[in-house]
Amino acid sequence: MKRAIRCLFLLPFVLCVLYFTVPSLRSALELIPMEKCALESATMLNLDNSVDASLELKSRADVQTCTKWKAPIIWDGMFDANLYDEAHQREKSSVALTVFAVGRYLEAYLNTFLNSSEQHFMLGLPVTYYIFTDMPENVPAISLGPQRHIKSIKVDRHSRWQDISMMRMKSISDLIENEIRHHFTHVFCFDVDQEFVGRFGSEALGESVALLHTYYYRAPRNMYTYDTNPKSKAYLATGDFYYHAAVFGGTWKSVKAICEACYQGIMEDKENGVEALWHDESHLNKYFWLHKPSRLLSPEYCFDPRIGSTTDIRVKRLLWAPKDYERLRT
């Protein structure tokens, strides 16, 4: 009996390992139907803006296009890009993009990230890139479009990448308080080891924006890697979705609240000698469980090309870059 109970306890862990290492298992998940949006019309959504009422929720019968709390999940084929661009230009929306490029991550990824962003990210809107780095003098000089700027902010280099990841929450919150809130309507926070390959436009702007993790959006909930340590402030026994911390955003006020809450949880964990399983991502998932995001982005907006082709992902907008963690973190 004890052996059977132990096997049941280990089953989710074994499934996760197989899921990440066996491509055929990931492909099999496409056979599992996703929940479907129960709303008859986008006018029934809790609208982030008036244009959301034009979303074609039924145009993607293969995927989930809204949540139980009536937030849209943005997929290709649901929206008219021109309508969103025109509306946000009328409303004078502007975007601060934050990204951390510390140590070898600056040399390995920042140039590609910035140049590809200039081709695809929020075109037609004012954008300033805030680069947090330990080497501001090495930030590449790239050709910028109209109303687009780069600002470098020097930060300390921590000995562990986990600390860099977690401490970014305080740095972003401080920057929003001291500068961003006076100049920008929205903030998006990105990991640097990514490359834009398609439109990442104003359809992604909302009050609070979360990203469905490309490895978990079709997986059963018992495979989600929430932090299950009750001693951690990131503890989460269940949830709605599994969100990826590589991309999150919203209005400056919402992003400030996200970062402050995550930072507070991280510091309380440190005081108690605890570290969340997936660091700031675990705290972010806890926050979005308690404070539902008003807008979800499909995995089109952050896709790992190692997964290969899937019928769900018709357009790829942002790709994970190849990783060499041993070299980067030495």
Short mmCIF file of C-alpha atoms in Angstrom, two decimals:
data_model
loop_
_atom_site.label_atom_id
_atom_site.label_comp_id
_atom_site.label_asym_id
_atom_site.label_seq_id
_atom_site.Cartn_x
_atom_site.Cartn_y
_atom_site.Cartn_z
CA MET A 1 0.00 0.00 0.00
CA LYS A 2 2.79 2.43 0.92
CA ARG A 3 4.55 1.67 -2.34
CA ALA A 4 1.36 2.38 -4.30
CA ILE A 5 0.86 5.70 -2.52
CA ARG A 6 4.49 6.64 -3.19
CA CYS A 7 4.05 5.85 -6.88
CA LEU A 8 0.94 8.00 -7.09
CA PHE A 9 2.81 10.85 -5.43
CA LEU A 10 5.67 10.60 -7.92
CA LEU A 11 3.44 10.23 -10.99
CA PRO A 12 3.08 13.98 -11.75
CA PHE A 13 6.87 14.43 -11.48
CA VAL A 14 7.51 11.50 -13.82
CA LEU A 15 4.97 12.86 -16.33
CA CYS A 16 6.67 16.26 -16.27
CA VAL A 17 10.08 14.73 -16.97
CA LEU A 18 8.68 12.68 -19.86
CA TYR A 19 6.83 15.71 -21.19
CA PHE A 20 9.99 17.77 -21.50
CA THR A 21 12.15 14.95 -22.87
CA VAL A 22 9.85 12.97 -25.17
CA PRO A 23 8.58 15.01 -28.17
CA SER A 24 5.91 12.43 -29.02
CA LEU A 25 4.30 12.95 -25.60
CA ARG A 26 4.12 16.70 -26.17
CA SER A 27 2.54 16.07 -29.56
CA ALA A 28 -0.01 13.76 -27.95
CA LEU A 29 -1.22 16.65 -25.79
CA GLU A 30 -2.61 18.28 -28.93
CA LEU A 31 -5.22 15.52 -28.89
CA ILE A 32 -6.49 16.76 -25.52
CA PRO A 33 -9.23 19.34 -26.19
CA MET A 34 -8.83 22.69 -24.48
CA GLU A 35 -11.63 24.30 -22.54
CA LYS A 36 -13.73 26.50 -24.77
CA CYS A 37 -14.82 30.07 -24.27
CA ALA A 38 -18.38 30.07 -22.94
CA LEU A 39 -19.18 33.60 -24.12
CA GLU A 40 -21.32 34.08 -27.19
CA SER A 41 -19.82 37.44 -28.06
CA ALA A 42 -16.77 39.53 -27.18
CA THR A 43 -19.15 42.23 -25.95
CA MET A 44 -19.64 40.00 -22.89
CA LEU A 45 -15.94 40.25 -21.96
CA ASN A 46 -14.70 42.42 -19.12
CA LEU A 47 -13.28 44.84 -21.66
CA ASP A 48 -9.76 46.24 -21.31
CA ASN A 49 -10.72 48.69 -24.05
CA SER A 50 -13.53 49.23 -26.54
CA VAL A 51 -11.70 47.41 -29.35
CA ASP A 52 -11.87 44.13 -27.41
CA ALA A 53 -15.58 44.03 -28.27
CA SER A 54 -14.51 43.29 -31.86
CA LEU A 55 -12.58 40.14 -30.95
CA GLU A 56 -13.80 37.05 -32.81
CA LEU A 57 -13.97 34.60 -29.92
CA LYS A 58 -15.44 31.83 -32.08
CA SER A 59 -12.88 32.17 -34.87
CA ARG A 60 -10.49 29.78 -33.10
CA ALA A 61 -12.54 26.72 -32.25
CA ASP A 62 -9.33 24.76 -31.60
CA VAL A 63 -8.21 26.78 -28.57
CA GLN A 64 -9.53 28.58 -25.51
CA THR A 65 -10.18 32.24 -26.32
CA CYS A 66 -11.47 33.57 -23.01
CA THR A 67 -11.22 32.78 -19.31
CA LYS A 68 -13.89 32.03 -16.73
CA TRP A 69 -13.47 35.59 -15.42
CA LYS A 70 -14.21 36.95 -18.93
CA ALA A 71 -10.71 38.01 -19.92
CA PRO A 72 -9.64 37.46 -23.55
CA ILE A 73 -6.86 35.07 -24.54
CA ILE A 74 -5.23 36.56 -27.63
CA TRP A 75 -4.61 34.22 -30.59
CA ASP A 76 -3.91 34.83 -34.26
CA GLY A 77 -7.11 35.13 -36.25
CA MET A 78 -9.12 36.73 -33.44
CA PHE A 79 -8.31 40.41 -33.91
CA ASP A 80 -7.94 43.20 -36.43
CA ALA A 81 -4.47 44.64 -35.85
CA ASN A 82 -5.34 47.95 -37.50
CA LEU A 83 -8.24 48.56 -35.12
CA TYR A 84 -5.98 48.13 -32.10
CA ASP A 85 -3.19 50.28 -33.53
CA GLU A 86 -5.56 53.10 -34.45
CA ALA A 87 -7.25 53.02 -31.04
CA HIS A 88 -3.99 53.08 -29.06
CA GLN A 89 -2.58 55.84 -31.23
CA ARG A 90 -5.74 57.91 -30.58
CA GLU A 91 -5.43 57.22 -26.87
CA LYS A 92 -1.73 58.15 -26.98
CA SER A 93 -0.63 54.86 -25.46
CA SER A 94 3.10 54.55 -24.79
CA VAL A 95 5.20 51.63 -23.63
CA ALA A 96 8.22 51.22 -21.36
CA LEU A 97 10.00 47.92 -22.02
CA THR A 98 12.23 46.57 -19.24
CA VAL A 99 14.86 43.90 -19.76
CA PHE A 100 17.82 42.66 -17.72
CA ALA A 101 21.11 41.94 -19.52
CA VAL A 102 23.63 41.05 -16.84
CA GLY A 103 26.98 39.31 -17.24
CA ARG A 104 27.31 37.25 -20.39
CA TYR A 105 23.62 37.60 -21.17
CA LEU A 106 24.36 41.10 -22.48
CA GLU A 107 26.87 39.90 -25.05
CA ALA A 108 24.93 36.77 -25.98
CA TYR A 109 21.41 38.12 -26.38
CA LEU A 110 20.85 41.87 -26.06
CA ASN A 111 21.77 42.92 -29.59
CA THR A 112 19.41 40.36 -31.15
CA PHE A 113 16.65 41.21 -28.68
CA LEU A 114 16.80 44.95 -29.37
CA ASN A 115 17.18 44.77 -33.14
CA SER A 116 14.34 42.27 -33.49
CA SER A 117 12.17 44.38 -31.20
CA GLU A 118 12.68 47.36 -33.48
CA GLN A 119 11.21 45.24 -36.28
CA HIS A 120 8.18 43.87 -34.44
CA PHE A 121 7.39 45.32 -30.97
CA MET A 122 4.63 47.92 -30.64
CA LEU A 123 5.37 49.58 -33.96
CA GLY A 124 3.75 52.99 -34.29
CA LEU A 125 3.78 53.67 -30.54
CA PRO A 126 6.36 55.51 -28.42
CA VAL A 127 8.66 52.92 -26.81
CA THR A 128 11.63 53.31 -24.48
CA TYR A 129 13.86 50.33 -23.70
CA TYR A 130 15.11 50.33 -20.12
CA ILE A 131 18.19 48.09 -20.04
CA PHE A 132 19.22 46.94 -16.57
CA THR A 133 22.84 45.86 -16.81
CA ASP A 134 26.11 45.70 -14.90
CA MET A 135 27.95 46.99 -18.01
CA PRO A 136 26.11 50.03 -19.46
CA GLU A 137 29.14 50.85 -21.60
CA ASN A 138 28.61 47.61 -23.54
CA VAL A 139 24.95 48.17 -24.46
CA PRO A 140 24.92 48.03 -28.28
CA ALA A 141 24.13 51.14 -30.29
CA ILE A 142 21.29 50.18 -32.60
CA SER A 143 19.27 52.10 -35.15
CA LEU A 144 16.02 53.26 -33.53
CA GLY A 145 12.77 54.29 -35.13
CA PRO A 146 10.90 57.56 -34.43
CA GLN A 147 9.73 58.01 -30.80
CA ARG A 148 11.91 55.10 -29.65
CA HIS A 149 14.75 55.39 -27.16
CA ILE A 150 17.18 53.35 -25.05
CA LYS A 151 18.13 54.07 -21.44
CA SER A 152 20.72 52.00 -19.57
CA ILE A 153 20.46 51.51 -15.81
CA LYS A 154 23.41 50.11 -13.90
CA VAL A 155 22.65 47.29 -11.47
CA ASP A 156 24.84 45.07 -9.34
CA ARG A 157 25.72 41.64 -10.62
CA HIS A 158 24.64 38.96 -8.15
CA SER A 159 26.62 35.77 -7.78
CA ARG A 160 23.59 33.62 -8.59
CA TRP A 161 21.29 34.03 -11.60
CA GLN A 162 18.36 33.16 -9.33
CA ASP A 163 18.99 36.34 -7.34
CA ILE A 164 19.15 38.44 -10.52
CA SER A 165 15.82 36.96 -11.57
CA MET A 166 14.14 37.61 -8.23
CA MET A 167 15.62 41.04 -7.50
CA ARG A 168 14.44 42.42 -10.83
CA MET A 169 11.02 42.90 -9.24
CA LYS A 170 12.32 45.60 -6.90
CA SER A 171 14.34 47.29 -9.65
CA ILE A 172 11.31 47.49 -11.95
CA SER A 173 9.05 48.76 -9.16
CA ASP A 174 11.54 51.49 -8.23
CA LEU A 175 11.92 52.54 -11.88
CA ILE A 176 8.14 52.77 -12.32
CA GLU A 177 7.84 54.94 -9.22
CA ASN A 178 10.75 57.23 -10.08
CA GLU A 179 10.31 57.63 -13.83
CA ILE A 180 8.01 55.40 -15.87
CA ARG A 181 4.71 56.45 -14.29
CA HIS A 182 5.36 60.05 -15.32
CA HIS A 183 5.90 59.26 -19.01
CA PHE A 184 4.26 55.96 -20.06
CA THR A 185 0.82 54.37 -19.95
CA HIS A 186 2.02 50.74 -20.11
CA VAL A 187 4.98 48.59 -19.11
CA PHE A 188 6.15 45.26 -20.52
CA CYS A 189 8.83 43.16 -18.81
CA PHE A 190 10.87 40.65 -20.82
CA ASP A 191 13.64 38.12 -20.43
CA VAL A 192 16.52 39.06 -22.72
CA ASP A 193 17.20 35.59 -24.18
CA GLN A 194 14.43 35.90 -26.76
CA GLU A 195 13.99 37.11 -30.33
CA PHE A 196 10.98 38.82 -31.92
CA VAL A 197 10.04 37.20 -35.22
CA GLY A 198 6.50 38.52 -35.79
CA ARG A 199 4.11 41.25 -34.76
CA PHE A 200 3.97 41.84 -30.99
CA GLY A 201 1.59 44.74 -31.15
CA SER A 202 -0.95 46.87 -29.35
CA GLU A 203 -3.44 43.97 -29.17
CA ALA A 204 -1.26 42.80 -26.25
CA LEU A 205 -1.82 45.96 -24.19
CA GLY A 206 -4.18 45.73 -21.25
CA GLU A 207 -4.66 46.50 -17.58
CA SER A 208 -2.68 43.43 -16.46
CA VAL A 209 -1.22 40.99 -18.96
CA ALA A 210 -0.06 37.42 -18.36
CA LEU A 211 1.44 34.88 -20.76
CA LEU A 212 0.40 31.23 -21.08
CA HIS A 213 3.53 29.07 -20.78
CA THR A 214 4.23 27.33 -24.05
CA TYR A 215 4.95 24.00 -22.32
CA TYR A 216 1.86 23.94 -20.11
CA TYR A 217 -1.07 25.57 -21.90
CA ARG A 218 -2.46 22.17 -22.94
CA ALA A 219 -1.07 20.13 -20.06
CA PRO A 220 -3.31 18.79 -17.28
CA ARG A 221 -3.32 21.03 -14.20
CA ASN A 222 -1.61 18.39 -12.07
CA MET A 223 1.47 18.87 -14.25
CA TYR A 224 1.73 22.62 -13.54
CA THR A 225 4.90 23.33 -11.60
CA TYR A 226 3.48 25.63 -8.96
CA ASP A 227 5.41 25.97 -5.71
CA THR A 228 3.84 23.43 -3.35
CA ASN A 229 5.94 24.24 -0.29
CA PRO A 230 3.51 25.63 2.33
CA LYS A 231 6.41 27.56 3.90
CA SER A 232 6.80 29.72 0.80
CA LYS A 233 4.72 32.82 0.10
CA ALA A 234 4.52 31.48 -3.47
CA TYR A 235 2.69 28.34 -2.29
CA LEU A 236 -0.12 27.45 -4.65
CA ALA A 237 -2.14 24.27 -4.40
CA THR A 238 -4.16 24.92 -7.53
CA GLY A 239 -4.56 27.58 -10.19
CA ASP A 240 -6.20 28.63 -13.42
CA PHE A 241 -3.23 28.45 -15.82
CA TYR A 242 0.55 28.27 -15.63
CA TYR A 243 2.04 31.66 -16.50
CA HIS A 244 5.53 32.31 -17.88
CA ALA A 245 7.53 35.09 -16.22
CA ALA A 246 9.52 35.72 -19.43
CA VAL A 247 6.77 38.16 -20.46
CA PHE A 248 4.30 40.11 -18.34
CA GLY A 249 2.93 43.61 -18.45
CA GLY A 250 0.05 46.02 -18.10
CA THR A 251 -0.55 49.60 -17.09
CA TRP A 252 2.23 51.12 -15.02
CA LYS A 253 0.06 50.99 -11.92
CA SER A 254 -0.72 47.28 -12.35
CA VAL A 255 2.87 46.28 -13.11
CA LYS A 256 4.06 48.21 -10.07
CA ALA A 257 1.57 46.29 -7.92
CA ILE A 258 2.71 42.98 -9.43
CA CYS A 259 6.39 43.71 -8.80
CA GLU A 260 5.83 44.98 -5.27
CA ALA A 261 3.79 41.93 -4.28
CA CYS A 262 6.30 39.49 -5.79
CA TYR A 263 9.23 41.28 -4.17
CA GLN A 264 7.52 41.25 -0.79
CA GLY A 265 6.92 37.51 -1.10
CA ILE A 266 10.54 36.91 -2.13
CA MET A 267 11.88 38.89 0.83
CA GLU A 268 9.58 37.13 3.31
CA ASP A 269 10.79 33.80 1.93
CA LYS A 270 14.40 34.91 2.37
CA GLU A 271 13.73 35.85 6.00
CA ASN A 272 12.28 32.37 6.54
CA GLY A 273 15.12 30.58 4.75
CA VAL A 274 12.88 29.54 1.84
CA GLU A 275 13.27 29.92 -1.92
CA ALA A 276 10.37 29.37 -4.28
CA LEU A 277 10.66 26.54 -6.78
CA TRP A 278 10.81 28.74 -9.89
CA HIS A 279 11.83 31.93 -8.09
CA ASP A 280 10.01 35.05 -9.34
CA GLU A 281 7.88 32.96 -11.71
CA SER A 282 6.40 31.06 -8.77
CA HIS A 283 5.52 34.33 -7.04
CA LEU A 284 4.07 35.70 -10.28
CA ASN A 285 1.78 32.67 -10.60
CA LYS A 286 0.61 33.15 -7.03
CA TYR A 287 -0.12 36.83 -7.73
CA PHE A 288 -2.16 36.09 -10.84
CA TRP A 289 -4.15 33.46 -8.93
CA LEU A 290 -5.13 36.08 -6.36
CA HIS A 291 -5.44 38.96 -8.83
CA LYS A 292 -6.74 37.66 -12.16
CA PRO A 293 -5.04 39.17 -15.23
CA SER A 294 -7.33 41.17 -17.49
CA ARG A 295 -5.65 39.83 -20.62
CA LEU A 296 -3.83 36.61 -21.47
CA LEU A 297 -1.40 36.13 -24.33
CA SER A 298 -1.26 32.80 -26.12
CA PRO A 299 2.08 30.96 -26.52
CA GLU A 300 2.45 32.68 -29.91
CA TYR A 301 3.85 35.53 -27.84
CA CYS A 302 6.68 33.41 -26.37
CA PHE A 303 7.30 30.09 -28.12
CA ASP A 304 10.11 27.55 -27.80
CA PRO A 305 11.08 26.40 -31.34
CA ARG A 306 12.41 23.12 -29.93
CA ILE A 307 8.79 22.04 -29.55
CA GLY A 308 8.48 21.89 -33.34
CA SER A 309 5.34 22.56 -35.30
CA THR A 310 1.94 22.49 -33.61
CA THR A 311 -1.46 23.09 -35.16
CA ASP A 312 -2.34 25.63 -32.42
CA ILE A 313 0.53 27.98 -33.14
CA ARG A 314 -0.22 29.49 -36.54
CA VAL A 315 2.01 32.53 -36.02
CA LYS A 316 5.19 32.83 -33.96
CA ARG A 317 5.82 36.27 -32.53
CA LEU A 318 8.59 35.82 -29.96
CA LEU A 319 10.97 32.85 -29.77
CA TRP A 320 13.14 31.47 -27.01
CA ALA A 321 16.79 31.78 -27.97
CA PRO A 322 19.07 28.71 -27.77
CA LYS A 323 20.54 28.38 -24.27
CA ASP A 324 24.04 27.47 -23.13
CA TYR A 325 23.55 27.82 -19.40
CA GLU A 326 26.92 26.41 -18.37
CA ARG A 327 28.78 29.06 -20.38
CA LEU A 328 26.40 31.92 -19.59
CA ARG A 329 26.31 31.40 -15.84
CA THR A 330 30.00 30.72 -15.30
#
